[in-house]
PDB file of C-alpha atoms in Angstrom:
ATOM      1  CA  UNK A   1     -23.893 -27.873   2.112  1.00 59.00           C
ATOM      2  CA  UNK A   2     -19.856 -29.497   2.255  1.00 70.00           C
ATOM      3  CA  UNK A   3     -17.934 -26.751   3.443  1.00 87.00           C
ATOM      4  CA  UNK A   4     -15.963 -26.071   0.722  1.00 91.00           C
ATOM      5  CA  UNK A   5     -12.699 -23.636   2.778  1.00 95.00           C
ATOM      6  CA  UNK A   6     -11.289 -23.120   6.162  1.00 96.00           C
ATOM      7  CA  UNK A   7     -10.447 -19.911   7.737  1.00 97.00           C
ATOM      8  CA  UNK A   8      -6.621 -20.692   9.011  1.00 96.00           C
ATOM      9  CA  UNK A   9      -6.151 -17.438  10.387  1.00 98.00           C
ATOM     10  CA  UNK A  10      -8.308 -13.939  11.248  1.00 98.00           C
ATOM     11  CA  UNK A  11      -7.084 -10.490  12.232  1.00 98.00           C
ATOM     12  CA  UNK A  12      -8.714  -7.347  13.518  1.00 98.00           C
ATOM     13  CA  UNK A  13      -7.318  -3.325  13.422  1.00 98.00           C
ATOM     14  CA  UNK A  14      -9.564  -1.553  15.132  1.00 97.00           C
ATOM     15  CA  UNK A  15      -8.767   2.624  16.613  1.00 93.00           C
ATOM     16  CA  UNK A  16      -7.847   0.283  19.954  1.00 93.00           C
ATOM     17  CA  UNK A  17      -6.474  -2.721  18.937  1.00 96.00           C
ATOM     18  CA  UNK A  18      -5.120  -5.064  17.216  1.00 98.00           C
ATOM     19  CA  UNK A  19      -6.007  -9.088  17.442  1.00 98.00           C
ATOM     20  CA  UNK A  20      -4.685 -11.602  15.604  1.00 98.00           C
ATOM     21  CA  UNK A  21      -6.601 -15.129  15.687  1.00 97.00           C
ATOM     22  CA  UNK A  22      -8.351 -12.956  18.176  1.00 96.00           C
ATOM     23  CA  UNK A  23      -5.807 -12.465  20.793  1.00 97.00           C
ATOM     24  CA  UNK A  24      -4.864  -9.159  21.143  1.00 97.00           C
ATOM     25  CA  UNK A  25      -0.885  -8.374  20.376  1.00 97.00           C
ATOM     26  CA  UNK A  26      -1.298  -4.214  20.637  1.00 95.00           C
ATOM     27  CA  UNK A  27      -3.216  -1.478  22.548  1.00 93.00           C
ATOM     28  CA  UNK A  28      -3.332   2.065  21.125  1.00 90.00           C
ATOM     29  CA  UNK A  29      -1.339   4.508  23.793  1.00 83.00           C
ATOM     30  CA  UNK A  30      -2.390   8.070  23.057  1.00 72.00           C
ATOM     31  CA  UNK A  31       1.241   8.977  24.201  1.00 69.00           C
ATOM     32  CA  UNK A  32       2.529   7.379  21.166  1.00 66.00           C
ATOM     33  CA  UNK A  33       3.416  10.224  18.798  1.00 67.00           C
ATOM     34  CA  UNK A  34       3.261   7.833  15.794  1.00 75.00           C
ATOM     35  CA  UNK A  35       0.332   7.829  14.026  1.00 90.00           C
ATOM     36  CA  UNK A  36      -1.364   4.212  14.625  1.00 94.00           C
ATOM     37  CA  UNK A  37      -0.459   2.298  11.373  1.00 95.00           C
ATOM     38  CA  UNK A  38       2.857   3.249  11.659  1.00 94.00           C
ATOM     39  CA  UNK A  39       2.814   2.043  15.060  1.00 94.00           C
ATOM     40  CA  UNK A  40       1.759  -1.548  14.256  1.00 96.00           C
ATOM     41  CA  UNK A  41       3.617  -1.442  10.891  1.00 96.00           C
ATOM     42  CA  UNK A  42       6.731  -0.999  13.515  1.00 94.00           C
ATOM     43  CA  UNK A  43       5.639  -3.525  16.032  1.00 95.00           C
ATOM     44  CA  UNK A  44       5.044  -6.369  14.016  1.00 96.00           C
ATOM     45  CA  UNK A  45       8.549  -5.876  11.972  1.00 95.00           C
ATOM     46  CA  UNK A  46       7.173  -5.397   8.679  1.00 95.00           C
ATOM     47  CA  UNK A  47      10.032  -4.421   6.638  1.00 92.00           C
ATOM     48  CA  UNK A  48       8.409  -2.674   3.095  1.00 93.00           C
ATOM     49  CA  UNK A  49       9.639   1.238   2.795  1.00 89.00           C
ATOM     50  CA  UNK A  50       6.400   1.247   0.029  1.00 92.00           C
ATOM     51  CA  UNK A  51       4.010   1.287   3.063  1.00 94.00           C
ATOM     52  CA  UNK A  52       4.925   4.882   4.073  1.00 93.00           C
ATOM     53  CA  UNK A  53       3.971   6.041   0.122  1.00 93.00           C
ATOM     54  CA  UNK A  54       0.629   4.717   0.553  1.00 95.00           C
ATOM     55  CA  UNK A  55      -2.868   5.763   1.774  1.00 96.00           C
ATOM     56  CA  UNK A  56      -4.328   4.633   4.793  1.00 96.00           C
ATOM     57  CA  UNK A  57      -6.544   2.557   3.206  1.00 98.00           C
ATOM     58  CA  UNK A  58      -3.841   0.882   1.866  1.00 98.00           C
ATOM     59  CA  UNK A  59      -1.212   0.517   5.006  1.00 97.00           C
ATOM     60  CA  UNK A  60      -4.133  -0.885   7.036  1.00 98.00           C
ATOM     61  CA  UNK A  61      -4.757  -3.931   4.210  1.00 98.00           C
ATOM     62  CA  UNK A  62      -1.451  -4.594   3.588  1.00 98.00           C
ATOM     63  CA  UNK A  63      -0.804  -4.695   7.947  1.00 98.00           C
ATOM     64  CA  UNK A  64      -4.043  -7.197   7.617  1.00 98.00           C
ATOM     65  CA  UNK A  65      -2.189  -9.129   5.316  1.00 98.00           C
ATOM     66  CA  UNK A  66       0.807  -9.320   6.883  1.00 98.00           C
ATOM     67  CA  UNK A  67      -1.190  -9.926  10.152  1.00 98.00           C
ATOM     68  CA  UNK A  68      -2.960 -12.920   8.340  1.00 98.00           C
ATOM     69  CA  UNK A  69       0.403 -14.565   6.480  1.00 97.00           C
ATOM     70  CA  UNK A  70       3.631 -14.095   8.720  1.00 93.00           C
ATOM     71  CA  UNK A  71       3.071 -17.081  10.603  1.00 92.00           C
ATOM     72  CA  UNK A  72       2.093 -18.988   7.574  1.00 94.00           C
ATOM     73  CA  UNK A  73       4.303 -21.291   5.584  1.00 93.00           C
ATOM     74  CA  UNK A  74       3.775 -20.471   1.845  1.00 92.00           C
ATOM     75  CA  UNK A  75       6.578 -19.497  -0.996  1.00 91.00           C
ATOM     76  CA  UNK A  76       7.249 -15.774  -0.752  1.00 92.00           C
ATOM     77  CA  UNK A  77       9.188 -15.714  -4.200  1.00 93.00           C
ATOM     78  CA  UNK A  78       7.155 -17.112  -6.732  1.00 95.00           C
ATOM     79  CA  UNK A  79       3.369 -15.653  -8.084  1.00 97.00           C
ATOM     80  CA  UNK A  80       0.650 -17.879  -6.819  1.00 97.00           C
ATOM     81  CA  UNK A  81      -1.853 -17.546  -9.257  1.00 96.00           C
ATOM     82  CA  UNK A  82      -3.858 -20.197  -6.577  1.00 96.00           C
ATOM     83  CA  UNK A  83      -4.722 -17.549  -4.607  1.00 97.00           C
ATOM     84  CA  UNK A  84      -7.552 -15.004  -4.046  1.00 98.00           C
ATOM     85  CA  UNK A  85      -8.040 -11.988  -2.526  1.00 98.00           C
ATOM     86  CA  UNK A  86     -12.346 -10.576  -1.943  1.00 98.00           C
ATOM     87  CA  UNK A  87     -12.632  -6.972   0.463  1.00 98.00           C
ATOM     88  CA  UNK A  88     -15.213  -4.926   0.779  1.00 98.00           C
ATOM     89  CA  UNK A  89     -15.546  -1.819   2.462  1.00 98.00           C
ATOM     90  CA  UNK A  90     -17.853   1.544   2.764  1.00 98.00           C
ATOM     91  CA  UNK A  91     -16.043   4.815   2.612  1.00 98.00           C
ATOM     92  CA  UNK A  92     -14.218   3.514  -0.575  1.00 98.00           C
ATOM     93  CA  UNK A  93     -11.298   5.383  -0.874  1.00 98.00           C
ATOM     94  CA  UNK A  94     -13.041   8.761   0.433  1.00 97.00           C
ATOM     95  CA  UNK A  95     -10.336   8.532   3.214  1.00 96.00           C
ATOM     96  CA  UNK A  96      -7.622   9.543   0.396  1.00 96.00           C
ATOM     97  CA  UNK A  97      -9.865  10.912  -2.095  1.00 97.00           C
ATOM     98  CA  UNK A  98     -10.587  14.147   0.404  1.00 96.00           C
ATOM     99  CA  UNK A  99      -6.795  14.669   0.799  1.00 94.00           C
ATOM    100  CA  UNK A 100      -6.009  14.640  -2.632  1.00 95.00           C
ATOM    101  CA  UNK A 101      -9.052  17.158  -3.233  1.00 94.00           C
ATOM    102  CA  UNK A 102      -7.281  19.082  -0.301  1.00 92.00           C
ATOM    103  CA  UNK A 103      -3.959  19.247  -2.140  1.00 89.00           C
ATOM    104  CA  UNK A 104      -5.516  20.926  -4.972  1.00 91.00           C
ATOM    105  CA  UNK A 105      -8.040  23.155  -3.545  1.00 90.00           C
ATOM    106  CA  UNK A 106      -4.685  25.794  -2.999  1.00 82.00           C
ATOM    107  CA  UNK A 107      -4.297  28.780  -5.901  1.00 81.00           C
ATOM    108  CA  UNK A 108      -1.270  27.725  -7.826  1.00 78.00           C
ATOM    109  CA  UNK A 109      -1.739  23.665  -6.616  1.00 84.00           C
ATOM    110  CA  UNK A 110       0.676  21.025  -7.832  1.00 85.00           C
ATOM    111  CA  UNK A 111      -1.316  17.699  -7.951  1.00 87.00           C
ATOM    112  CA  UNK A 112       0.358  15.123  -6.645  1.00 91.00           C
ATOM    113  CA  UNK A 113       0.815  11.869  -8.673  1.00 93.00           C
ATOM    114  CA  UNK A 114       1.740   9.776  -5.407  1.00 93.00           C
ATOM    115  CA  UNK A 115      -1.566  11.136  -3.891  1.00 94.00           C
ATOM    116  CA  UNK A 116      -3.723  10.813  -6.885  1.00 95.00           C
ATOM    117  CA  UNK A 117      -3.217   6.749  -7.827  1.00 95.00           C
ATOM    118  CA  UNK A 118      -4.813   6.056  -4.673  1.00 97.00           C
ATOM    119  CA  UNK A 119      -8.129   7.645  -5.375  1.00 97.00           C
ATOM    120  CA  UNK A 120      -9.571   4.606  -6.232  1.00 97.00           C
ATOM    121  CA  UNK A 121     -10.692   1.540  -3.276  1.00 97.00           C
ATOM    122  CA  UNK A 122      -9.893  -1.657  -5.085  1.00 97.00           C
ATOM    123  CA  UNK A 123      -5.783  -0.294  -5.450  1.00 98.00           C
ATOM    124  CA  UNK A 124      -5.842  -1.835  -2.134  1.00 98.00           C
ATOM    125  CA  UNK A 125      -6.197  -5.663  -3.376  1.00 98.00           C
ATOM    126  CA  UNK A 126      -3.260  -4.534  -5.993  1.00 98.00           C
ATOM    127  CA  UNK A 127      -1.043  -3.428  -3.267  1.00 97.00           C
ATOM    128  CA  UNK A 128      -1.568  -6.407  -1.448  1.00 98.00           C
ATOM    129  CA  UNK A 129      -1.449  -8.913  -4.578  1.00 98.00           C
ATOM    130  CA  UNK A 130       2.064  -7.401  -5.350  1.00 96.00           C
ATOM    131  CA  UNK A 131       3.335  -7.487  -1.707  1.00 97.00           C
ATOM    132  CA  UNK A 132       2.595 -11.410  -1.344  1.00 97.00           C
ATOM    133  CA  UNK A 133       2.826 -12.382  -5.035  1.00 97.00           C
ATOM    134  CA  UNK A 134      -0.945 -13.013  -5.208  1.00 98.00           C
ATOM    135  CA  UNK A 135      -1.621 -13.622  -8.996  1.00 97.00           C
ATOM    136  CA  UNK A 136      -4.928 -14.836  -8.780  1.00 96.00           C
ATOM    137  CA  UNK A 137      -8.526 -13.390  -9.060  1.00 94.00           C
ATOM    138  CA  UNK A 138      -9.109 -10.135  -7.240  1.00 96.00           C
ATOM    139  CA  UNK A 139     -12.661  -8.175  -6.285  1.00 97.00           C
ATOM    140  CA  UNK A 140     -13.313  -5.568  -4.247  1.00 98.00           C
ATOM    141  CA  UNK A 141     -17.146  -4.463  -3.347  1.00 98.00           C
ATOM    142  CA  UNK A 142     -18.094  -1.158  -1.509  1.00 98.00           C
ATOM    143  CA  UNK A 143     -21.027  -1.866   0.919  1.00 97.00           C
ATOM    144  CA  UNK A 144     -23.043  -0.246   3.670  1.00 97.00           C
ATOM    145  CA  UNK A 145     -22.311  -2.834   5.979  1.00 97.00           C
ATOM    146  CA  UNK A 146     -19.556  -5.858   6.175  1.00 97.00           C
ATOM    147  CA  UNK A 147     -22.024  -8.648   4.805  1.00 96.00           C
ATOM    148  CA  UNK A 148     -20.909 -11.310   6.324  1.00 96.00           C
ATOM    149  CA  UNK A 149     -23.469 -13.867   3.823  1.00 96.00           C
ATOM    150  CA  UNK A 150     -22.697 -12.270   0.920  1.00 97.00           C
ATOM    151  CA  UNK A 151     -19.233 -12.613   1.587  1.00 97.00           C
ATOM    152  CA  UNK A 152     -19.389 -16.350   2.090  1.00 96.00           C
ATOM    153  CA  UNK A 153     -21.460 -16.536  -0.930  1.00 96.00           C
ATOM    154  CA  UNK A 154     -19.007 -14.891  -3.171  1.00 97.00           C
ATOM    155  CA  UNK A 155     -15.882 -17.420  -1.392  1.00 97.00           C
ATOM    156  CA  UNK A 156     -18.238 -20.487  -2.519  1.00 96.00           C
ATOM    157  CA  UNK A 157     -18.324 -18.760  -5.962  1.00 96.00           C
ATOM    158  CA  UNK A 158     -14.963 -17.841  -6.819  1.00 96.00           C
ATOM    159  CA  UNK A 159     -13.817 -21.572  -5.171  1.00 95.00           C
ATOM    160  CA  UNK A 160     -16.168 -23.294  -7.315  1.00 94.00           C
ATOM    161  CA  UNK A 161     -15.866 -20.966 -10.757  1.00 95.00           C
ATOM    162  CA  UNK A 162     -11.658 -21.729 -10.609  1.00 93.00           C
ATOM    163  CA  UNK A 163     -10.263 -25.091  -9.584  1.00 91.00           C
ATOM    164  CA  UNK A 164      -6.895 -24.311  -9.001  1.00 93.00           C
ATOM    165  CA  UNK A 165      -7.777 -21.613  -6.572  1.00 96.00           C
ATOM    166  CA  UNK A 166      -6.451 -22.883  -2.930  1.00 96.00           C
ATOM    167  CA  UNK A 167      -6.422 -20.163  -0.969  1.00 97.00           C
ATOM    168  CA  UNK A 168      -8.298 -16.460  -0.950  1.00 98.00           C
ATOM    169  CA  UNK A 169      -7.605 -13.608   1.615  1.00 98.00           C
ATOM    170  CA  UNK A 170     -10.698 -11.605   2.255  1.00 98.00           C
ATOM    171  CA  UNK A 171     -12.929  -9.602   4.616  1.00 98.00           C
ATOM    172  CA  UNK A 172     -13.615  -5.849   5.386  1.00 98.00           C
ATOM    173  CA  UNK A 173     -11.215  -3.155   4.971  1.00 98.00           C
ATOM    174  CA  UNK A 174     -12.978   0.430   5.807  1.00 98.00           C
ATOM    175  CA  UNK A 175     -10.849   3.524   6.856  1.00 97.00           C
ATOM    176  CA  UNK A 176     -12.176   6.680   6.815  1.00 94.00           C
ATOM    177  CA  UNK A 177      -9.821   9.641   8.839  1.00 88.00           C
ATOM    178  CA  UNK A 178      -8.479   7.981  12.054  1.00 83.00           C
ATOM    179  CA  UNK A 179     -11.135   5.538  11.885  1.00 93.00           C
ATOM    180  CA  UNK A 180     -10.017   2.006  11.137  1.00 96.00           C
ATOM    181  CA  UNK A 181     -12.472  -0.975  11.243  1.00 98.00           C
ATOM    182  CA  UNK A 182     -10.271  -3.823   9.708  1.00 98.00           C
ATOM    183  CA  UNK A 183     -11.549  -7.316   9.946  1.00 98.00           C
ATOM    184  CA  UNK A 184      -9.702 -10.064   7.436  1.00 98.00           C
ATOM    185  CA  UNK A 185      -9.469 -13.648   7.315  1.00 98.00           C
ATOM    186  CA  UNK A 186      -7.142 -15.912   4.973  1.00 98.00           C
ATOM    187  CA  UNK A 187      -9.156 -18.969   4.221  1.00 97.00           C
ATOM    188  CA  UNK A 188      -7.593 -22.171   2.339  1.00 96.00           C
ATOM    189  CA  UNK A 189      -9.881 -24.582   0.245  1.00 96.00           C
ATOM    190  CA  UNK A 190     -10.943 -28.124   2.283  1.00 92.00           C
ATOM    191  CA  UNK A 191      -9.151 -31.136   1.187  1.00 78.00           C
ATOM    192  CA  UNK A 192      -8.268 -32.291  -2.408  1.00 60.00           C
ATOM    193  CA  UNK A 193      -9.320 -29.646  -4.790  1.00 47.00           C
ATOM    194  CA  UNK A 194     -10.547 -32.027  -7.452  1.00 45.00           C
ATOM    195  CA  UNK A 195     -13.028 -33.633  -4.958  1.00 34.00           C
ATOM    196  CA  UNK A 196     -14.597 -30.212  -3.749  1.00 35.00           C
ATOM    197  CA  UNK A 197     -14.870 -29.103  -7.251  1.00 35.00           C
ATOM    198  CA  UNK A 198     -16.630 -32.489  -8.341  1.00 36.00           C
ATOM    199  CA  UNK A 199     -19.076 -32.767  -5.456  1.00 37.00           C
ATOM    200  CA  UNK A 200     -19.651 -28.880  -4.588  1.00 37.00           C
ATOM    201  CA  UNK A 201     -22.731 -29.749  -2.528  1.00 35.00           C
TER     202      UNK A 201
ATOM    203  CA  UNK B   1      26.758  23.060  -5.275  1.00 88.00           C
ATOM    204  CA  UNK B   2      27.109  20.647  -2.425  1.00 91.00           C
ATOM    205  CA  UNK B   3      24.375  22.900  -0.676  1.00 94.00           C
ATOM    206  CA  UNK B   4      22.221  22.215  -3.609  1.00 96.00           C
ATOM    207  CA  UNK B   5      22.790  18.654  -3.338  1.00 97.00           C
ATOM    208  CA  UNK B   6      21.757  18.682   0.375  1.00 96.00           C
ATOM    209  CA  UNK B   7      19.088  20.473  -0.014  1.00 96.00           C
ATOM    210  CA  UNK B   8      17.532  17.910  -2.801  1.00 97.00           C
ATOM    211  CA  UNK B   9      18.173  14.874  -0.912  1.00 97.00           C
ATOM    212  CA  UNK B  10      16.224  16.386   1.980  1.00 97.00           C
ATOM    213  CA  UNK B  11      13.521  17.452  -1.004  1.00 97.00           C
ATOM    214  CA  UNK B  12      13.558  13.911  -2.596  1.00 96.00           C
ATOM    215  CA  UNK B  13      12.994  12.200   1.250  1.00 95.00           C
ATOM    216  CA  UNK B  14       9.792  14.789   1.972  1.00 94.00           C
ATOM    217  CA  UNK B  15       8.237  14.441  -1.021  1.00 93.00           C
ATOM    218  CA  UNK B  16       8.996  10.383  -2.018  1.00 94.00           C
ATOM    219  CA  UNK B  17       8.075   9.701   1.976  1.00 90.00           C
ATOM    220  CA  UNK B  18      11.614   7.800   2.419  1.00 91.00           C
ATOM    221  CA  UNK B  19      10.935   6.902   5.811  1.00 86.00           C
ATOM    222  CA  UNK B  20      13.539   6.638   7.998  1.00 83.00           C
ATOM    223  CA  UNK B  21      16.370   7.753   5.596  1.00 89.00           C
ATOM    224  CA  UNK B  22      18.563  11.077   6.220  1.00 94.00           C
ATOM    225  CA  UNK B  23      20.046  12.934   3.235  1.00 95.00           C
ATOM    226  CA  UNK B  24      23.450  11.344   4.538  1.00 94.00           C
ATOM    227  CA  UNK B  25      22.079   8.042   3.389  1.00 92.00           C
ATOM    228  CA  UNK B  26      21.614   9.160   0.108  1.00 92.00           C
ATOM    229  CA  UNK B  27      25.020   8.395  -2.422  1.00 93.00           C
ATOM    230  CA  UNK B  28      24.837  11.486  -4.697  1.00 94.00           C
ATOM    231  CA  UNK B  29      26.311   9.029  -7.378  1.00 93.00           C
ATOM    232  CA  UNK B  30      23.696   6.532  -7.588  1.00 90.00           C
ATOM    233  CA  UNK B  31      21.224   5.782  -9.516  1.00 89.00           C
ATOM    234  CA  UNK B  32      17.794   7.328  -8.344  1.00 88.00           C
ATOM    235  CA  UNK B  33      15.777   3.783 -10.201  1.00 87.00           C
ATOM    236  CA  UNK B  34      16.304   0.437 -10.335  1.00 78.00           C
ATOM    237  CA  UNK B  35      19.417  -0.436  -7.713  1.00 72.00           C
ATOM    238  CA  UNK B  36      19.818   2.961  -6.327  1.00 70.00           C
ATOM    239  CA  UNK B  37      16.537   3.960  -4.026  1.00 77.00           C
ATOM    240  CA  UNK B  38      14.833   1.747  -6.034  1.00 76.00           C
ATOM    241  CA  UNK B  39      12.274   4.532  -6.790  1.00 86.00           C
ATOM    242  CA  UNK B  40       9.355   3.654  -9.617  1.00 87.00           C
ATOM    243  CA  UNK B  41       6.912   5.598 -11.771  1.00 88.00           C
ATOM    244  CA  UNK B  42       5.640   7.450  -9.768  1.00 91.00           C
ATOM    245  CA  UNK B  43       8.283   8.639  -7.887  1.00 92.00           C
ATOM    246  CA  UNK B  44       9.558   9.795 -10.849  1.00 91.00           C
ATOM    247  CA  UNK B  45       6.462  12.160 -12.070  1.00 91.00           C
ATOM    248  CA  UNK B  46       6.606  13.197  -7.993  1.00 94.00           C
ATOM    249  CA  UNK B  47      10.301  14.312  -8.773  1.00 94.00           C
ATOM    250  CA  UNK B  48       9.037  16.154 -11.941  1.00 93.00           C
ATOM    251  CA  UNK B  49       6.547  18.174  -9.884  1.00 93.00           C
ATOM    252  CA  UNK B  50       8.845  19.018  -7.760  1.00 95.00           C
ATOM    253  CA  UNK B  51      11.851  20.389 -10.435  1.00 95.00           C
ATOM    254  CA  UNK B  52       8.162  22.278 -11.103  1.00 93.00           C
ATOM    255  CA  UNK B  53       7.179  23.616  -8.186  1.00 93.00           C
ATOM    256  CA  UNK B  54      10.331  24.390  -6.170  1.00 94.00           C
ATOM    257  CA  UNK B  55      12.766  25.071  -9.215  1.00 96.00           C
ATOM    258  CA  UNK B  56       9.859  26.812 -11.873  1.00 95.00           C
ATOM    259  CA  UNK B  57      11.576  24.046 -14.445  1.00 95.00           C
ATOM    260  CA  UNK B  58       9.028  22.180 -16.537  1.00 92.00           C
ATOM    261  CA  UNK B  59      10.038  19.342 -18.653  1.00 89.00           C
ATOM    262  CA  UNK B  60       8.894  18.809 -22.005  1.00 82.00           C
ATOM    263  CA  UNK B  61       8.126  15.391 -21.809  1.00 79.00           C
ATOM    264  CA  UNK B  62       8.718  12.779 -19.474  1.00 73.00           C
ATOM    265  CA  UNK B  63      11.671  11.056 -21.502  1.00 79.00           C
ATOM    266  CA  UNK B  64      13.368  13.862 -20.884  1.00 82.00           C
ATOM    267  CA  UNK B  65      13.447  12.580 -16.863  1.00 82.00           C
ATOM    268  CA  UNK B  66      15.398   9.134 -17.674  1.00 83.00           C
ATOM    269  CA  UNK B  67      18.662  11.676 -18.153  1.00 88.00           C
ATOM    270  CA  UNK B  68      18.187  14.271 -15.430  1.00 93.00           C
ATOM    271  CA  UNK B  69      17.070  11.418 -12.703  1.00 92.00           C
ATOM    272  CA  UNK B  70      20.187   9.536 -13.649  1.00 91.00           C
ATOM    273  CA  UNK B  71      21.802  10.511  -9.752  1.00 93.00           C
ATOM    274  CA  UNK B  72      21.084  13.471  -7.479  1.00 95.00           C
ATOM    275  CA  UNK B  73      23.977  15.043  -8.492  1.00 96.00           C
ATOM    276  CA  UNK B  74      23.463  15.036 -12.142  1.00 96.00           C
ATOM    277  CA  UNK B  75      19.669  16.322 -10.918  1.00 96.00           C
ATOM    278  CA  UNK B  76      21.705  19.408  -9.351  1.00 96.00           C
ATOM    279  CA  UNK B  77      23.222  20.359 -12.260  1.00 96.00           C
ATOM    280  CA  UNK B  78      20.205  20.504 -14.366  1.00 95.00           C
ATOM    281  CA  UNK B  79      18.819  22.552 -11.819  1.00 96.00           C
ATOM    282  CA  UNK B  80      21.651  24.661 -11.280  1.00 95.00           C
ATOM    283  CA  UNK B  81      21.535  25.676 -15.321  1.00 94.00           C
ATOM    284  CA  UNK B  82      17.544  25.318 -15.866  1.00 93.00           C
ATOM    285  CA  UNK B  83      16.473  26.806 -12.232  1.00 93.00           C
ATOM    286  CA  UNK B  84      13.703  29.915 -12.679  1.00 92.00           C
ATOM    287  CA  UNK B  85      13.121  30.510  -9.238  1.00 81.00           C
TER     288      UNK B  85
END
């Protein structure tokens, strides 16, 4: 089968480390008194005060995003609706959805809006599509396992179901307490898109 | 009054996260949304949980928000006449 995209760039959080076109760029030090997203969120220079309103789940997509794109050329103002974004993940968004059921397990409890719009795992692919002006199609799947297959399956798909689609950022996104397993990968579509969509196979 | 003030700018960082800011940075004067902070939506039911929960003052409906979030110090003075605890 014609390969239809190639990955330009990969990226990895793990509780360690972080890798980018898998070199690494940061080590977790246990002396830092940061917690470890706010560490790399200060290391690479990511200037975006929204990060520190959002749930894990989300700070550790948008860092693979901005992992993935800072050393890419693209145009930061307008909306691309060219490009994708596909995650998947298996704790969902249990990581947040336990601290908002914390915040209103008290007598008397106040629920908090900020908390409460992040009980839901595909917010993630919003936050991202609004940091980098992603307008195109967006999906996220919760599954046991990062399925590598299905995952390359469902990048054929979307390139071949929408022919103006150039570029999708995908992968695996799970966070779950201090447990990060982040593994994405921004992949751009081979060649001229007319000649891809026309001979698929 | 100015102690009120302080004290809500150091309310509004805690509970908006405002990383990195100090109630210093904050102009009483201007505007909480749009140029101000630049706070949205949701930032602006968080600050009507918290007239709730640390002033006992619950608005009747959220339109009601557009006139009391105008600054922090037009905030203060709605909780300086509305305040139940």
């Amino acid at each position: 089968m014609e390969q239809l995209f190639d990955v330009v760039a990969t990226c990895r959080i793990s509780d360690k480390e972080v890798l980018v076109n898998q070199e690494s760029i940061l080590y977790h030090s246990r002396e830092n008194e940061q917690d470890w997203l706010s560490t790399i969120y200060h290391h690479i220079g990511l200037q975006y005060p929204k990060f520190f309103k959002m749930d894990r789940l989300c700070k550790a997509g948008i860092l693979g995003a901005e992992l993935l794109l800072k050393d890419y050329t693209y145009d930061h103002e307008t909306v691309k609706d060219d490009w994708g974004i596909i995650l998947m993940n298996a704790a969902s968004s249990l990581d947040n959805d336990r601290h908002y059921q914390e915040t209103i397990s008290e007598d008397n409890y106040y629920p908090s809006p900020a908390v409460f719009v992040y009980t839901l795992a595909n917010i993630v692919t919003g936050e991202i599509a609004i940091r980098y002006k992603i307008g195109g199609e967006s999906s996220f799947y919760v599954m046991p396992d990062f399925d590598e297959e299905l995952m390359r399956e469902l990048l054929v798909q979307a390139f071949n179901a929408d022919p103006k689609l150039t570029h999708i950022l995908y992968g695996w996104a799970n966070v779950d307490q201090d447990q990060y397993d982040v593994r994405m990968f921004f992949c751009k579509r081979r060649g001229n898109i007319k000649t891809s969509i026309n001979n698929p196979s | 009054m100015e102690e009120l003030i302080y004290k809500l700018k150091e309310e509004i960082i805690d509970v908006l996260n405002l990383e990195g800011m100090k109630p210093e940075d904050i102009d009483e004067n201007a505007p909480l949304f749009g140029e101000g902070l630049g706070l949205d939506s949701i930032d602006a039911l968080e600050l009507i949980v918290l007239l709730e929960k640390n002033y006992g003052i619950k608005l009747k409906n959220a339109n009601e928000g557009k006139e009391i979030f105008k600054s922090v110090r037009v905030m203060a003075d709605y909780i300086n006449e509305h305040k139940t605890k």
